[in-house]
Coordinates of C-alpha atoms and ligand atoms in Angstrom, one line a residue:
M15 CA 96.6 144.4 141.0
N16 CA 99.0 144.9 138.1
E17 CA 99.2 141.5 136.5
K18 CA 100.3 141.4 132.9
V19 CA 97.6 139.8 130.8
I20 CA 98.8 137.7 127.9
P21 CA 96.3 137.7 125.0
L22 CA 94.9 134.2 124.5
S23 CA 95.8 134.3 120.8
N24 CA 99.5 134.4 121.8
L25 CA 99.1 131.1 123.7
A26 CA 97.3 129.3 120.9
H27 CA 100.3 127.0 120.0
V28 CA 101.4 126.3 123.6
G29 CA 100.7 122.7 124.8
R30 CA 98.8 121.9 121.6
A31 CA 99.9 118.5 120.2
P32 CA 100.0 118.3 116.4
L33 CA 97.1 116.6 114.6
D34 CA 97.3 115.0 111.2
T35 CA 95.0 115.9 108.2
L36 CA 92.4 113.5 109.6
R37 CA 92.7 115.1 113.1
R38 CA 94.5 112.2 114.6
P39 CA 97.0 112.9 117.4
I40 CA 100.3 111.0 117.9
H41 CA 99.8 108.9 121.0
D42 CA 102.0 105.8 120.5
L43 CA 105.6 105.5 119.3
R44 CA 106.9 102.1 118.2
I45 CA 110.7 101.9 118.2
S46 CA 112.4 99.2 116.3
V47 CA 115.7 98.6 118.2
M48 CA 116.9 95.7 116.0
D49 CA 116.2 94.8 112.4
R50 CA 117.7 91.3 112.8
C51 CA 115.7 88.3 114.1
N52 CA 116.5 84.8 115.4
F53 CA 113.3 83.5 113.7
R54 CA 112.3 83.5 110.1
C55 CA 108.5 83.6 110.3
P56 CA 107.4 83.2 106.7
Y57 CA 104.7 85.9 107.2
C58 CA 107.2 88.4 108.3
M59 CA 110.8 87.5 107.3
P60 CA 110.7 84.6 104.8
R61 CA 113.9 82.7 104.6
E62 CA 114.2 83.0 100.8
T63 CA 114.6 86.8 101.2
F64 CA 116.2 87.1 104.7
H65 CA 118.9 84.5 103.9
E66 CA 122.5 84.2 105.2
S67 CA 123.9 86.8 102.9
Y68 CA 121.0 89.3 103.4
R69 CA 122.5 92.7 104.3
F70 CA 121.1 93.7 107.7
L71 CA 122.1 97.1 109.2
K72 CA 125.6 97.5 110.6
S73 CA 125.6 98.4 114.3
S74 CA 126.9 101.9 113.4
E75 CA 123.8 102.4 111.1
R76 CA 121.4 101.6 114.0
L77 CA 120.4 104.4 116.3
D78 CA 122.4 104.2 119.5
F79 CA 120.5 104.5 122.9
E80 CA 121.3 108.2 123.3
E81 CA 119.8 108.9 119.8
I82 CA 116.7 106.8 120.6
L83 CA 116.3 108.7 123.9
R84 CA 116.6 112.1 122.1
L85 CA 114.0 111.1 119.6
A86 CA 111.7 109.7 122.3
R87 CA 111.8 113.1 124.1
V88 CA 110.9 114.9 120.8
F89 CA 108.0 112.6 120.3
V90 CA 106.8 113.1 123.8
R91 CA 106.7 116.8 123.1
A92 CA 104.5 116.0 120.0
G93 CA 102.0 114.1 122.2
V94 CA 103.4 110.5 122.6
K95 CA 102.4 108.9 125.9
K96 CA 103.1 105.3 125.1
L97 CA 106.2 103.5 123.8
R98 CA 106.5 100.0 122.4
I99 CA 109.9 98.5 121.9
T100 CA 110.0 96.1 119.0
G101 CA 112.0 94.9 116.0
G102 CA 113.1 92.4 114.4
E103 CA 113.8 90.8 117.7
P104 CA 114.4 93.4 120.3
L105 CA 116.1 91.0 122.8
L106 CA 118.9 90.6 120.3
R107 CA 119.9 94.2 121.0
P108 CA 122.8 94.1 123.5
N109 CA 122.1 95.9 126.8
L110 CA 118.5 96.5 126.0
P111 CA 117.5 96.8 129.7
D112 CA 119.7 100.0 129.9
L113 CA 117.5 101.6 127.2
V114 CA 114.4 100.4 128.9
G115 CA 115.6 101.9 132.2
D116 CA 116.2 105.3 130.5
L117 CA 112.9 105.3 128.7
T118 CA 110.9 104.5 131.8
Q119 CA 112.4 107.7 133.4
L120 CA 111.2 110.0 130.6
P121 CA 108.7 112.5 131.9
G122 CA 105.4 112.2 130.0
I123 CA 105.6 108.5 129.2
E124 CA 102.7 106.7 130.9
D125 CA 103.3 103.2 129.5
I126 CA 106.1 101.2 128.0
A127 CA 105.6 97.8 126.3
L128 CA 107.9 95.4 124.6
T129 CA 107.1 92.8 122.0
T130 CA 109.3 89.7 121.7
N131 CA 109.2 86.3 120.2
G132 CA 110.1 85.0 123.6
M133 CA 113.2 82.9 122.7
L134 CA 115.6 85.0 124.9
L135 CA 113.0 86.0 127.5
A136 CA 113.9 83.5 130.1
R137 CA 117.4 85.0 130.2
H138 CA 116.3 88.7 130.3
A139 CA 112.9 88.9 132.0
T140 CA 114.3 89.7 135.5
E141 CA 116.7 92.3 134.2
L142 CA 113.9 94.0 132.1
R143 CA 111.6 94.1 135.1
A144 CA 114.4 95.5 137.3
A145 CA 115.0 98.2 134.7
G146 CA 111.3 99.3 135.0
L147 CA 109.4 97.4 132.4
K148 CA 106.0 96.5 133.8
R149 CA 104.4 94.4 131.1
I150 CA 105.3 92.4 128.0
T151 CA 103.8 90.9 124.8
V152 CA 105.1 87.6 123.6
S153 CA 104.4 86.3 120.1
L154 CA 103.3 82.7 120.1
D155 CA 101.3 81.3 117.2
T156 CA 100.6 77.7 118.4
L157 CA 101.6 75.1 121.0
D158 CA 102.0 72.4 118.3
P159 CA 105.7 71.9 117.8
E160 CA 105.4 71.1 114.1
V161 CA 103.1 74.0 113.3
F162 CA 105.4 76.2 115.4
A163 CA 108.4 75.2 113.4
R164 CA 106.5 76.0 110.2
M165 CA 105.5 79.4 111.5
S166 CA 109.0 80.4 112.9
G167 CA 110.8 79.3 109.8
G168 CA 112.4 76.3 111.7
F169 CA 113.9 78.3 114.5
G170 CA 113.2 78.2 118.3
G171 CA 110.7 76.0 120.0
V172 CA 107.5 76.1 122.0
S173 CA 109.1 75.0 125.2
E174 CA 111.7 77.8 125.2
V175 CA 108.9 80.4 124.6
L176 CA 106.7 78.9 127.3
D177 CA 109.7 79.0 129.6
G178 CA 110.3 82.7 128.7
I179 CA 106.6 83.4 129.6
E180 CA 107.0 81.6 132.9
H181 CA 110.1 83.7 133.7
A182 CA 108.3 86.9 132.8
R183 CA 105.4 85.9 135.1
R184 CA 107.8 85.1 138.0
A185 CA 109.7 88.4 137.4
G186 CA 106.4 90.2 137.9
L187 CA 105.8 91.4 134.4
A188 CA 102.0 91.9 134.1
P189 CA 99.8 91.7 132.2
I190 CA 101.5 89.2 129.9
K191 CA 99.9 89.3 126.4
I192 CA 100.3 86.8 123.7
N193 CA 100.2 87.8 120.0
T194 CA 99.0 85.0 117.8
V195 CA 99.0 85.5 114.0
V196 CA 96.2 83.4 112.5
Q197 CA 96.6 81.7 109.1
R198 CA 93.9 79.5 107.7
G199 CA 95.0 75.9 107.3
V200 CA 98.3 76.7 109.0
N201 CA 97.6 77.2 112.7
D202 CA 93.8 77.9 113.0
H203 CA 93.1 74.3 114.0
T204 CA 95.5 74.7 117.0
L205 CA 94.0 77.8 118.6
M206 CA 91.6 76.1 121.0
D207 CA 94.5 74.3 122.6
L208 CA 96.4 77.6 122.9
L209 CA 93.4 79.2 124.6
A210 CA 92.8 76.2 126.9
H211 CA 96.5 76.5 128.0
F212 CA 96.2 80.2 128.9
R213 CA 92.6 80.4 130.2
G214 CA 92.5 81.1 133.9
T215 CA 96.2 82.2 134.1
G216 CA 95.7 85.9 133.6
V217 CA 97.7 85.8 130.3
I218 CA 95.7 87.6 127.6
V219 CA 95.8 86.0 124.1
R220 CA 95.3 88.3 121.2
F221 CA 94.6 87.0 117.7
I222 CA 95.9 89.0 114.8
E223 CA 94.5 88.8 111.3
Y224 CA 97.3 87.9 108.9
M225 CA 98.3 91.1 107.3
D226 CA 99.9 92.1 104.0
V227 CA 102.9 93.9 105.6
G228 CA 106.0 94.3 103.5
T229 CA 106.3 92.8 100.0
R230 CA 107.9 89.4 100.6
N231 CA 105.3 87.4 102.5
H232 CA 103.2 86.3 99.5
W233 CA 100.1 87.5 101.3
N234 CA 96.9 85.8 100.2
P235 CA 93.5 87.0 101.5
A236 CA 92.4 83.4 101.4
L237 CA 94.7 82.7 104.4
V238 CA 93.1 85.4 106.5
V239 CA 90.7 84.1 109.2
S240 CA 88.5 87.1 110.1
S241 CA 88.2 87.9 113.8
R242 CA 84.4 87.6 113.5
E243 CA 84.7 84.0 112.2
L244 CA 87.3 83.1 114.9
A245 CA 85.3 84.8 117.7
A246 CA 82.2 82.7 116.7
R247 CA 84.3 79.5 116.7
I248 CA 85.6 80.3 120.2
A249 CA 82.3 81.4 121.6
A250 CA 80.8 78.1 120.5
R251 CA 83.1 76.4 123.0
W252 CA 83.5 79.2 125.6
P253 CA 80.9 81.9 125.6
L254 CA 82.3 85.4 125.3
E255 CA 81.2 88.9 126.4
P256 CA 82.5 92.1 124.8
R257 CA 84.5 94.5 126.9
E258 CA 85.0 98.2 126.4
R259 CA 88.1 99.4 124.7
D260 CA 90.5 101.0 127.2
Y261 CA 91.1 104.1 125.1
R262 CA 90.4 105.6 121.6
G263 CA 92.9 104.0 119.2
E264 CA 93.4 100.8 121.1
V265 CA 94.0 98.2 118.4
A266 CA 92.5 95.1 120.1
E267 CA 88.8 94.4 120.5
R268 CA 88.5 92.9 123.9
Y269 CA 86.3 90.0 125.1
A270 CA 86.0 88.2 128.4
F271 CA 85.1 84.5 128.8
S272 CA 81.7 84.5 130.4
D273 CA 82.8 81.8 132.9
G274 CA 85.5 84.1 134.4
G275 CA 88.3 82.4 132.4
G276 CA 89.9 85.7 131.6
E277 CA 90.2 88.0 128.6
I278 CA 91.1 87.6 125.0
G279 CA 91.5 90.1 122.1
F280 CA 91.2 90.4 118.4
I281 CA 93.2 92.7 116.1
S282 CA 91.3 93.0 112.9
S283 CA 93.3 95.3 110.7
V284 CA 92.3 93.5 107.5
S285 CA 88.5 92.9 108.1
Q286 CA 87.8 96.0 110.2
P287 CA 90.5 98.6 109.5
F288 CA 91.1 101.0 112.4
C289 CA 92.9 103.8 110.5
G290 CA 90.4 106.4 111.6
D291 CA 91.7 106.2 115.1
C292 CA 95.3 105.3 114.3
S293 CA 97.6 107.4 116.5
R294 CA 100.8 105.4 116.0
A295 CA 104.2 106.5 114.8
R296 CA 107.1 104.3 114.1
I297 CA 110.9 104.7 114.0
S298 CA 113.0 102.1 112.2
S299 CA 116.3 100.8 113.7
D300 CA 118.2 103.3 111.5
G301 CA 116.1 106.2 112.5
S302 CA 113.5 106.7 109.8
F303 CA 110.1 108.0 110.8
Y304 CA 107.1 106.2 109.4
T305 CA 103.5 107.3 109.9
C306 CA 102.0 103.9 108.8
L307 CA 102.9 100.2 109.1
F308 CA 102.1 100.0 105.4
A309 CA 104.3 103.0 104.5
T310 CA 106.3 103.1 101.3
Q311 CA 108.8 105.6 102.6
G312 CA 110.0 107.2 105.8
V313 CA 111.6 110.4 106.8
D314 CA 115.2 110.2 107.9
L315 CA 115.7 111.5 111.4
R316 CA 119.2 110.0 111.8
A317 CA 120.9 112.4 109.5
P318 CA 119.7 115.6 111.3
L319 CA 120.4 113.8 114.6
R320 CA 123.9 113.1 113.6
A321 CA 124.4 116.5 112.1
G322 CA 123.7 118.0 115.5
A323 CA 120.1 119.2 115.1
S324 CA 118.6 120.6 118.3
E325 CA 115.5 119.0 119.9
D326 CA 113.5 122.1 118.7
E327 CA 114.7 121.4 115.1
L328 CA 113.9 117.7 115.4
Y329 CA 110.5 118.6 116.8
E330 CA 109.7 120.8 113.8
I331 CA 110.5 117.9 111.4
V332 CA 108.3 115.5 113.4
R333 CA 105.5 118.1 113.6
G334 CA 105.7 118.9 109.9
V335 CA 105.5 115.2 108.9
W336 CA 102.7 114.4 111.3
T337 CA 100.5 117.4 110.3
G338 CA 100.9 116.4 106.7
R339 CA 99.9 112.8 107.4
R340 CA 97.0 111.4 105.4
D341 CA 97.6 107.5 105.6
R342 CA 94.7 105.2 105.8
Y343 CA 96.2 102.2 104.0
S344 CA 94.1 99.5 105.6
E345 CA 90.9 101.3 104.7
L346 CA 92.1 101.7 101.1
R347 CA 93.6 98.2 100.8
A348 CA 90.8 96.7 98.8
S349 CA 91.0 99.2 96.0
M350 CA 94.8 99.6 95.8
G351 CA 96.4 96.4 94.6
A352 CA 98.2 95.9 97.9
N353 CA 101.1 93.8 96.8
D354 CA 102.2 96.2 94.0
L355 CA 103.4 98.8 96.5
H356 CA 107.0 98.9 97.7
K357 CA 106.0 98.7 101.3
I358 CA 108.6 98.6 104.1
E359 CA 109.3 95.3 105.7
M360 CA 108.0 94.7 109.2
N361 CA 111.2 93.6 110.8
Y362 CA 112.6 97.0 109.8
I363 CA 109.9 99.2 111.4
G364 CA 108.5 96.7 113.9
G365 CA 104.9 95.5 114.3
Ligands
SAM404 C1 107.4 92.2 113.7 S1 107.2 91.4 115.3 C2 108.6 92.1 116.2 C3 108.7 91.6 117.6 C4 109.1 90.2 117.8 N1 110.1 89.7 116.9 C5 107.9 89.3 117.8 O1 107.7 88.5 116.9 O2 107.1 89.5 118.7 C6 105.8 92.1 116.0 C7 104.5 91.4 115.8 O3 104.1 91.5 114.4 C8 103.4 90.3 114.1 N2 103.4 90.1 112.7 C9 104.5 90.0 111.9 N3 104.1 89.8 110.6 C10 102.8 89.8 110.6 C11 101.8 89.7 109.5 N4 102.1 89.5 108.3 N5 100.5 89.8 109.9 C12 100.1 90.0 111.2 N6 101.0 90.1 112.2 C13 102.3 90.0 111.9 C14 104.2 89.3 114.9 O4 103.5 88.1 115.1 C15 104.5 90.0 116.2 O5 103.5 89.7 117.1
SF4_405 S1 107.3 88.1 113.6 FE1 108.9 88.7 115.1 S2 109.9 86.6 115.4 FE2 108.8 86.4 113.5 S3 110.3 86.9 111.9 FE3 109.1 88.8 112.4 S4 110.4 89.9 113.8 FE4 111.1 87.7 113.8

């Protein structure tokens, strides 16, 4: 036997994914493929800011699919196992199923999700499923047409979104999750109807506490309905039982209706910040890398990409940024004067 023994110390770096300063790995990558949107939800892209002459990115400024794929490969090497395609409205991006098809083939990716406002879903659901997408999240804040119009900035309609959800179901996308942003006095009186509609269908409604993302949405803590308050209101009508989180860092707290009516979730980033387990990285449509939804600045990956950087060089940039990461904005929110910061808008880096 004459096997060459490699000292363990020489292997220390092999296969070890970077951890940030709070020992958090990178597990999820959220890719914004489009900064534009066909809605103007006041909590995300208020009309007074995102008006007709607002300067969105030119298509040459957005990462092309090849660039997105290269970055996704680099992030997989850094530990990413899950991708979420988002925006702006991702279904506005021409030929999106081509990108989905390529991303589903990436070795190391275990899960790909897509978040959409649902307006264009009826048209694209079958193609997305055929490209390899398995599940989908559709944002829908209410079934009441007037409240919907208020929360979408006057664009789109409940029936189109429900039709999109139906097409997703028929295309075999499962599970279908619904994201519902809750605002006190705006849509919270319509949530039982929303739940009654989806109970028993397998569709999972997840309530999101209204967050102070970006700087334009005039966030007011009085409009936040805490998940705890909402869960109590729901349980008074339909008793609930808690369910285990699927994995460390999962954002939604899960509950099941005790009568077998299915599952719901609560995303409580305001009342119960989950920074301690946050393993999410984000890339904006023009290729900036953000380590927090509430970041004030990103790191440009497009310039090195377009200057011909190798995947090793890009990996070193990502590793360097992640190992220096110390964000825990949601935990610090109360003491920081949230709206004074120049935070990045959500349509730009995605939810
Ligand atoms: C930025 S959107 C992008 C994808 C797509 N346009 C959509 O609406 O699903 C992603 C998610 O962020 C949520 N969101 C946007 N602004 C928010 C806010 N201020 N607080 C909580 N959630 C918000 C949306 O409701 C949506 O579910
Ligand atoms: S939440 Fe989604 S649909 Fe609404 S404005 Fe933001 S990006 Fe558009």
